[in-house]
Every structure is written in C-alpha cells, then in structure tokens.
XYZ file of C-alpha atoms in Angstrom:
433
model
C -47.952 -40.344 118.984
C -47.977 -40.307 115.438
C -48.459 -44.032 114.323
C -46.156 -46.039 112.321
C -48.600 -46.313 109.649
C -49.066 -42.476 108.734
C -45.118 -42.076 109.724
C -44.580 -44.567 106.883
C -47.526 -42.779 104.615
C -45.545 -39.612 105.100
C -41.497 -40.686 103.539
C -43.437 -42.471 100.964
C -45.775 -38.800 99.814
C -42.074 -37.374 100.450
C -40.352 -39.512 98.200
C -43.040 -39.780 95.813
C -43.145 -36.197 95.914
C -39.037 -35.408 95.228
C -39.040 -38.279 92.571
C -41.723 -35.978 90.868
C -40.354 -33.012 91.136
C -36.850 -34.459 89.232
C -37.983 -36.404 86.567
C -40.137 -33.671 85.069
C -36.567 -31.764 84.983
C -36.062 -34.186 82.279
C -36.767 -33.772 78.554
C -37.873 -37.466 77.761
C -38.984 -37.138 73.748
C -34.608 -37.377 73.549
C -34.771 -40.730 74.998
C -37.459 -42.394 74.178
C -37.917 -40.742 70.595
C -33.730 -40.154 69.728
C -34.910 -42.673 66.217
C -38.532 -41.661 65.567
C -38.988 -40.737 61.525
C -39.820 -36.874 63.039
C -36.557 -35.071 62.186
C -37.481 -32.254 65.117
C -37.848 -34.331 67.409
C -34.186 -35.937 66.715
C -30.215 -34.669 68.269
C -28.242 -33.402 65.335
C -25.542 -34.453 65.188
C -24.227 -32.070 62.561
C -25.242 -28.768 63.444
C -24.580 -27.055 60.134
C -25.529 -30.138 58.000
C -25.311 -29.690 54.231
C -28.888 -29.235 52.786
C -28.295 -30.476 49.726
C -24.719 -33.509 49.986
C -25.394 -34.033 46.194
C -25.829 -30.757 44.271
C -26.681 -30.993 40.790
C -23.208 -29.692 38.963
C -22.101 -26.284 38.934
C -23.172 -23.966 36.100
C -20.249 -22.353 34.139
C -19.490 -19.677 31.581
C -16.753 -19.932 29.536
C -16.062 -17.105 27.857
C -15.291 -17.674 23.939
C -11.731 -16.934 23.357
C -9.713 -16.336 19.862
C -7.939 -19.837 19.395
C -4.473 -18.092 20.491
C -5.142 -18.277 23.412
C -5.255 -21.907 24.469
C -6.223 -24.225 21.571
C -4.504 -22.738 19.274
C -1.071 -22.428 21.307
C -1.332 -26.841 20.463
C -3.205 -26.829 16.579
C -2.186 -23.706 14.682
C -4.610 -25.377 11.253
C -7.566 -26.148 12.931
C -10.033 -23.346 12.648
C -12.715 -24.590 14.032
C -13.635 -23.455 17.454
C -16.125 -26.709 18.613
C -13.169 -28.868 17.935
C -11.438 -29.923 20.875
C -7.499 -30.888 19.688
C -5.939 -34.502 20.907
C -3.139 -33.394 23.525
C 0.380 -34.122 22.238
C 1.712 -36.866 22.349
C 5.162 -35.483 22.803
C 4.458 -32.492 24.599
C 7.213 -32.881 27.032
C 7.362 -31.839 30.497
C 4.380 -29.658 29.653
C 1.999 -32.512 30.022
C 2.391 -32.047 34.302
C 1.154 -28.260 33.952
C -2.221 -29.202 31.207
C -4.251 -28.645 34.399
C -6.271 -25.422 32.281
C -6.907 -28.285 29.388
C -8.631 -30.574 30.565
C -10.607 -27.952 32.346
C -11.752 -26.579 29.391
C -12.551 -30.298 27.576
C -14.552 -31.135 30.479
C -17.018 -27.953 30.393
C -17.391 -28.438 26.411
C -17.705 -32.959 26.697
C -22.250 -33.041 25.894
C -22.490 -36.365 26.269
C -25.833 -35.374 27.732
C -26.504 -38.614 29.642
C -23.687 -37.674 31.993
C -24.481 -33.742 32.603
C -25.866 -34.603 36.184
C -24.151 -38.209 37.199
C -20.993 -37.705 36.918
C -20.758 -34.049 36.436
C -19.280 -31.540 38.977
C -19.850 -28.344 35.901
C -21.643 -28.180 33.625
C -21.159 -25.329 30.893
C -24.600 -22.894 30.341
C -24.714 -20.806 27.417
C -26.292 -17.560 28.984
C -23.686 -16.128 31.166
C -27.012 -14.538 33.619
C -27.237 -18.790 34.864
C -24.195 -19.176 35.420
C -22.317 -19.630 38.854
C -19.128 -19.157 38.419
C -17.347 -18.365 34.994
C -13.933 -19.740 32.952
C -11.488 -18.199 31.333
C -9.743 -20.379 29.072
C -6.452 -19.052 28.743
C -3.693 -21.666 28.925
C -1.220 -18.847 30.358
C 0.886 -22.505 31.556
C 1.593 -23.608 28.202
C 1.996 -20.000 27.307
C 4.952 -19.379 29.347
C 6.112 -23.249 27.721
C 5.766 -22.056 24.058
C 6.643 -18.728 24.238
C 9.595 -17.813 26.325
C 10.955 -20.437 29.173
C 12.910 -17.916 30.934
C 12.759 -13.538 31.009
C 15.202 -12.308 29.064
C 13.666 -14.587 26.158
C 12.475 -12.647 23.088
C 8.973 -14.741 22.368
C 8.770 -13.843 25.499
C 6.915 -10.311 24.889
C 4.069 -13.246 22.740
C 3.666 -14.289 26.764
C 3.374 -11.080 28.133
C 1.340 -9.167 25.070
C -1.414 -12.341 25.564
C -1.249 -11.718 29.206
C -2.099 -8.311 28.886
C -5.278 -9.220 25.842
C -6.372 -11.119 28.049
C -7.136 -8.255 30.678
C -8.670 -5.640 28.382
C -11.381 -8.896 26.954
C -11.836 -9.172 31.170
C -12.099 -5.537 31.872
C -14.231 -5.416 29.091
C -16.523 -7.733 30.387
C -19.859 -6.760 32.711
C -19.848 -9.340 34.275
C -15.676 -9.011 35.338
C -16.815 -5.725 36.572
C -19.990 -6.858 39.097
C -17.592 -9.321 40.835
C -14.384 -7.766 39.860
C -13.401 -11.225 38.922
C -13.838 -13.104 42.765
C -16.538 -15.289 40.432
C -13.761 -16.089 37.625
C -11.150 -19.139 38.138
C -8.075 -19.169 35.446
C -6.182 -21.672 35.972
C -2.008 -20.803 36.301
C -0.879 -24.098 37.306
C 2.730 -23.402 36.450
C 4.504 -20.963 38.440
C 6.057 -18.660 36.125
C 1.838 -18.171 34.709
C 0.837 -14.524 34.071
C 4.050 -14.217 35.628
C 3.857 -9.970 34.298
C 0.474 -8.891 35.225
C -1.093 -11.776 37.460
C -1.407 -9.076 40.889
C -4.470 -8.020 38.704
C -6.369 -11.689 38.490
C -5.447 -11.313 42.706
C -9.173 -11.482 42.971
C -9.941 -14.276 40.794
C -10.256 -18.654 41.902
C -6.281 -19.299 40.878
C -5.807 -22.784 40.072
C -2.937 -23.540 41.197
C 0.084 -26.525 42.177
C 1.330 -24.089 45.333
C 2.258 -21.207 45.938
C 5.939 -20.383 46.266
C 6.306 -18.346 43.894
C 3.263 -16.225 44.854
C 2.268 -12.604 47.190
C 0.397 -13.421 49.419
C -1.838 -10.761 48.456
C -1.967 -12.745 45.090
C -3.416 -16.397 46.254
C -3.546 -18.269 48.721
C -6.411 -21.033 50.563
C -8.936 -19.642 51.966
C -9.549 -18.579 48.142
C -7.288 -20.665 45.454
C -7.575 -24.207 44.691
C -4.504 -26.356 44.649
C -4.397 -29.301 41.405
C -2.802 -32.089 41.086
C 0.124 -31.630 38.531
C -0.439 -33.865 35.087
C 0.901 -37.479 36.069
C 4.136 -37.849 33.462
C 4.588 -41.613 33.813
C 1.989 -44.218 32.986
C -1.243 -45.381 35.595
C -0.099 -48.712 36.680
C -3.257 -50.754 36.035
C -2.565 -53.940 36.438
C -0.996 -54.163 39.655
C -2.538 -57.540 41.137
C 0.320 -59.263 42.741
C 0.218 -62.114 45.117
C 2.104 -60.233 47.949
C 2.457 -56.368 46.860
C 5.351 -55.498 49.842
C 7.665 -58.436 48.940
C 6.765 -57.889 45.278
C 9.373 -54.285 45.715
C 12.199 -55.534 46.896
C 13.649 -51.199 46.540
C 13.346 -49.463 49.794
C 13.432 -46.642 48.073
C 13.584 -44.716 45.174
C 14.594 -41.593 43.233
C 14.946 -40.440 39.972
C 15.539 -37.172 38.041
C 17.038 -33.558 38.464
C 18.971 -32.453 42.281
C 20.060 -29.319 40.978
C 16.668 -26.938 42.047
C 16.590 -23.490 43.459
C 14.890 -22.818 47.278
C 13.621 -25.533 49.422
C 14.505 -28.082 45.820
C 18.374 -27.383 47.535
C 17.684 -30.210 50.004
C 17.739 -32.943 46.767
C 21.204 -32.033 47.032
C 21.785 -32.963 50.528
C 20.132 -36.014 50.106
C 21.412 -38.090 47.451
C 24.446 -37.194 50.061
C 23.568 -38.953 52.473
C 21.005 -41.191 50.928
C 24.535 -42.438 49.071
C 26.012 -46.589 50.272
C 22.431 -47.349 51.053
C 21.553 -51.350 49.513
C 17.519 -50.667 49.191
C 18.120 -47.071 48.385
C 18.183 -45.896 44.519
C 18.479 -42.413 44.673
C 19.252 -41.319 40.554
C 20.132 -38.305 38.931
C 18.169 -37.873 35.661
C 16.488 -35.514 33.490
C 13.009 -35.830 32.118
C 13.823 -37.826 28.254
C 11.120 -40.451 27.309
C 13.597 -43.103 27.852
C 14.320 -41.786 31.182
C 10.567 -41.036 32.189
C 10.203 -44.976 30.797
C 12.610 -45.982 33.379
C 10.818 -44.632 36.447
C 8.113 -45.509 36.085
C 9.674 -48.991 36.157
C 11.504 -47.718 39.517
C 8.638 -46.818 41.190
C 6.560 -50.186 40.470
C 9.126 -51.745 42.354
C 9.935 -49.609 45.345
C 7.983 -50.052 48.288
C 8.401 -45.817 49.068
C 8.670 -43.359 46.125
C 10.724 -39.769 47.696
C 8.789 -37.104 47.385
C 11.155 -33.406 47.521
C 10.036 -30.172 46.722
C 11.296 -29.160 43.576
C 12.022 -25.336 42.009
C 8.680 -24.451 44.385
C 7.225 -26.347 47.359
C 5.404 -29.322 45.457
C 6.991 -31.658 42.092
C 5.005 -33.723 39.735
C 6.480 -36.955 40.955
C 4.661 -37.489 44.022
C 1.348 -37.771 41.432
C 3.983 -40.110 39.410
C 4.052 -42.199 42.845
C 0.923 -41.743 43.180
C -1.185 -44.128 40.108
C 1.971 -46.307 39.965
C 0.937 -46.812 43.576
C 4.314 -46.354 45.708
C 4.147 -44.923 49.019
C 5.423 -41.436 49.267
C 8.008 -40.064 51.073
C 6.905 -36.253 50.803
C 9.831 -33.828 52.269
C 8.460 -30.199 52.489
C 8.236 -28.207 55.032
C 5.588 -26.097 52.813
C 4.018 -28.692 50.334
C -0.193 -27.844 50.042
C -1.117 -30.698 48.717
C -4.731 -30.526 46.289
C -8.520 -31.872 48.305
C -6.845 -32.126 51.051
C -10.474 -31.513 52.777
C -11.538 -34.940 52.040
C -8.450 -36.852 51.371
C -6.502 -37.380 54.505
C -2.384 -38.190 52.811
C -1.631 -39.963 56.209
C -3.184 -43.339 55.169
C -0.993 -43.602 51.907
C 1.754 -41.228 52.777
C 5.293 -40.749 55.132
C 5.338 -37.007 56.074
C 9.693 -36.400 56.604
C 10.444 -32.569 57.919
C 13.437 -31.083 55.850
C 15.814 -31.389 59.083
C 14.251 -35.032 60.067
C 14.758 -35.714 56.605
C 19.034 -34.460 56.903
C 20.138 -36.168 60.132
C 21.881 -39.389 58.419
C 19.837 -42.473 58.613
C 16.586 -41.604 60.308
C 14.318 -41.733 57.590
C 15.647 -44.454 55.772
C 16.051 -45.918 59.634
C 11.850 -45.285 60.447
C 10.953 -46.753 56.362
C 12.738 -49.613 57.059
C 10.166 -50.642 60.348
C 7.347 -50.099 58.959
C 5.563 -52.963 59.097
C 4.282 -55.048 56.317
C 0.624 -54.957 57.691
C 0.841 -51.052 57.228
C 2.591 -50.555 54.605
C -0.091 -52.860 52.658
C -3.028 -51.443 53.392
C -1.674 -47.569 52.421
C -0.897 -49.028 48.923
C -4.081 -50.102 49.054
C -5.212 -46.550 49.729
C -2.876 -46.592 46.818
C -4.786 -47.254 45.143
C -8.582 -46.913 46.316
C -7.773 -42.628 45.458
C -5.174 -42.468 42.203
C -8.319 -42.751 40.702
C -9.000 -38.602 42.122
C -5.586 -37.599 40.086
C -6.126 -38.558 36.259
C -6.720 -36.190 33.891
C -9.012 -38.071 30.207
C -11.267 -36.808 28.238
C -14.422 -37.426 28.693
C -14.041 -37.148 32.028
C -15.066 -39.621 34.676
C -16.500 -38.933 38.546
C -14.644 -37.844 40.108
C -11.556 -37.712 37.979
C -8.778 -34.876 38.915
C -10.670 -32.297 36.455
C -14.311 -32.981 38.902
C -12.276 -33.234 42.323
C -11.211 -29.672 40.808
C -14.729 -28.622 39.722
C -15.972 -29.775 43.656
C -13.531 -27.223 45.244
C -14.513 -24.538 42.951
C -17.695 -24.844 44.588
C -16.291 -24.725 47.725
C -14.695 -21.641 47.698
C -17.702 -19.987 45.636
C -19.590 -19.497 48.343
C -16.264 -16.724 50.501
C -16.522 -14.823 46.744
C -20.362 -14.258 47.541
C -20.311 -13.108 50.038
C -17.178 -10.649 49.630
C -18.786 -9.301 46.399
C -21.844 -8.933 48.321
C -19.929 -6.664 50.909
C -18.359 -4.435 48.321
C -21.278 -3.577 47.051
C -22.590 -1.704 49.863
C -19.893 -0.901 51.848
C -19.197 2.756 51.581
C -15.802 2.109 53.544
C -14.421 -1.572 51.809
C -11.287 -1.576 54.234
C -12.932 -0.673 56.975
C -12.307 -4.133 58.592
C -8.513 -3.355 58.818
C -8.852 0.084 59.745
C -9.618 -1.310 63.500
C-alpha cells in the first residue's frame, strides 16, 4: 500500500502542475504593468486615438477675387482689397446669414501672437502649401442685395456673379486638381448660389441646413452646418441670485407665423398656445424695436420656442442661446451646428411636430421640468454660448473657429475622393455592383 505521506505528495504535485498550467495562460503584464509609463505595455482604451489632439492651424489659401464678389456689396467706395470694412449696423436680417463675411475676416486677421494659440485656420500665400481653399464669394449677401425673389430684374446680377465665379474657379489648376472637393464655399442663405449650386456640389459647402438642397448637392457627411449670426445682443451680465424665479414667463415666441413648408407649424402652434397665461406667443416682423423687445422677452423667459422657419432651422435658436433662454426645438428635420462636439440635449428640449401640436402636451411637459434641471441647462447655455459668437478679431473657440474645425473634419473624406478619382478607371464602379 502507498503510504499516506506518498499519497499526499502525489496530490500536492498534481495540484502544483494544474496551477502552473492555469497561470501560464495569463498575461501578467496586463495586471502588473497596466499603469506603466511604457505605452506598449498599457491597454489602449481608444483603438483609433487622435495622433495630435491639438493640431496646428489649418492652412487655407483664399482666392484673390474682385471686390464685387464680396466687400464691394458692403462698401462701394473702398478700393484697398486688404481693408476690412465693418459689417453695417443697419443691415437688418441680412446679418443672420453673414457667415461668409466673418470667415473671410478671420483669414485676413494678421496678429502673429494669436496665429497658433487661438486659431483653427490661418491664411497662406502659397497655394501649394494649402490644405484647403476658401472662395470668398458672398453668395448670401448677393441674393439679399441683388434681388429677393426669382422675378426681380436685379436678380440677373446675382446670376451673373455665379457665372463669373464659376468661370474663375474652372481656370484654377487647384480647382481642376480636386474638382473643387477641397474648396470651401459659404452658401448659408437657403437661396444662396441658387442658379448654379449644382456646379459646386463637390465642394465643402457652409450651410444653415439642408432644407432646400437636393441630396446630390449638399449633405451632412460632406458639408458644414454653421449657426446663424444672432441678431439680438448677447446677455453678458446674466447673474441673478435665482435665475429660475427671475424669469417669469414659461415659454416665449415672437416672430412671423406665416411660413412655408415645415414652418406652417407656427400658425398651428399659435392656436394651440392661446389662453396659457405663462406663455407669450406673438406675431411680429423683425424691426429694430421688435428685435429689442424680443431680446427682453427671451431674457425674462425660462424657455424659448423655436419652430422651423421656411427651412428646418431659424435664427431664433441662436438668439435664444445667447439670451440663455432654454431652447424648445420643434422641427423633425433640423441639423445642428457642431453636434459632433456639443450635445444639445444638455441645454435644449426637443419635441416632434406631432408632439408639439397635441393640445396642452408641450406646455404640460415644460411645467413639469424641475427647477434644478432647468438651472443646470441655464448654466450649460452660459458655458457654451461663446461658440455662437461671430466677432473680429476672432477668439478661441468662437463661431468661426468652430466652423474651421468642422472643415478640418470634412477634409479626410474630400482627400480620399480626390485620390481615388485620380487612379480609378471606372469612377462609379461601386454603384454598379
């Protein structure tokens, strides 16, 4: 018989062998070296890390165009192309689509000390070093200046400018090299470049939304959604002891109720919201006095109603943001600026058109929002409102710098399309599968 001592030894050896085989399958480095300074020994939480989270400013070549394409629409007297005329104070609603002006102004700014630290894009004089090309044609201002509808005789001036700018671009070897894919063209007004916009459908377009664009002209993966330029003054000294109680109106709206397309919901909302004492819903046209009154109304309201305009978006949303009035967005097809970096649910309330048109539903939901939640949204509005400021000189993370950051995000896809188009024998083979 095997002695008890020998049996115990055999059992111990078998257990030792089992433990060795078990632990030999484990990579102890992932446990003991997980906080090692050697990155090769650390598990990577992000399989596709940004190799440079703070890249240098994007290098932009801006075409030197005749002043009739841009500043000449603002000031006919100046002849110095390097002089930046001020945006006129009495421009009315033209201001809300002046994105093109502020983008051009940002590239003309020459403060060397802020070139790297506060800028997302800088102008280069040699196009061979450019990462993208900016076309400083004020297409929105052209529409607003040279005729407001299709039958206005002066509209022919707008059409001719579009013809001339296309002729200019097609002669550029840089446009020819990429077929315009790495060119940035602001078309912020929904009627901007309306006659020939299909001729620039490969370019990176800066738009307000996609309401009046065919799918083959403008879409989210290619183009940049830019905020309207707000027309009310920013609320700078918004520091009440109790912000919730200081805003006595629950829901505020002042504006045109007769709109097209999705904007017809405004007239229906006017009927639904009547009779609520804590709701201010007013039909008005934009004048200097009504804009001031609207600003005061937004600043004294907890929520600001933002239904669609003639297109899914409207300037009213950005007026609400800089007034720190929590936006209530009613639009089924709206696209929002900078949404890859900003979560609008942190400071906005969303209702579908169907929900908004259900009697008492929207107002009832707003009344149930706790004071603590609203106050958190108000604080968030204050912390992000600088992203919606257009200004000169430009400042870090303001609206224009945020737009240029979005342009940077679109360039990899543009470059991919350029490189593939140069070598493919059958350009559309993928769609033929």
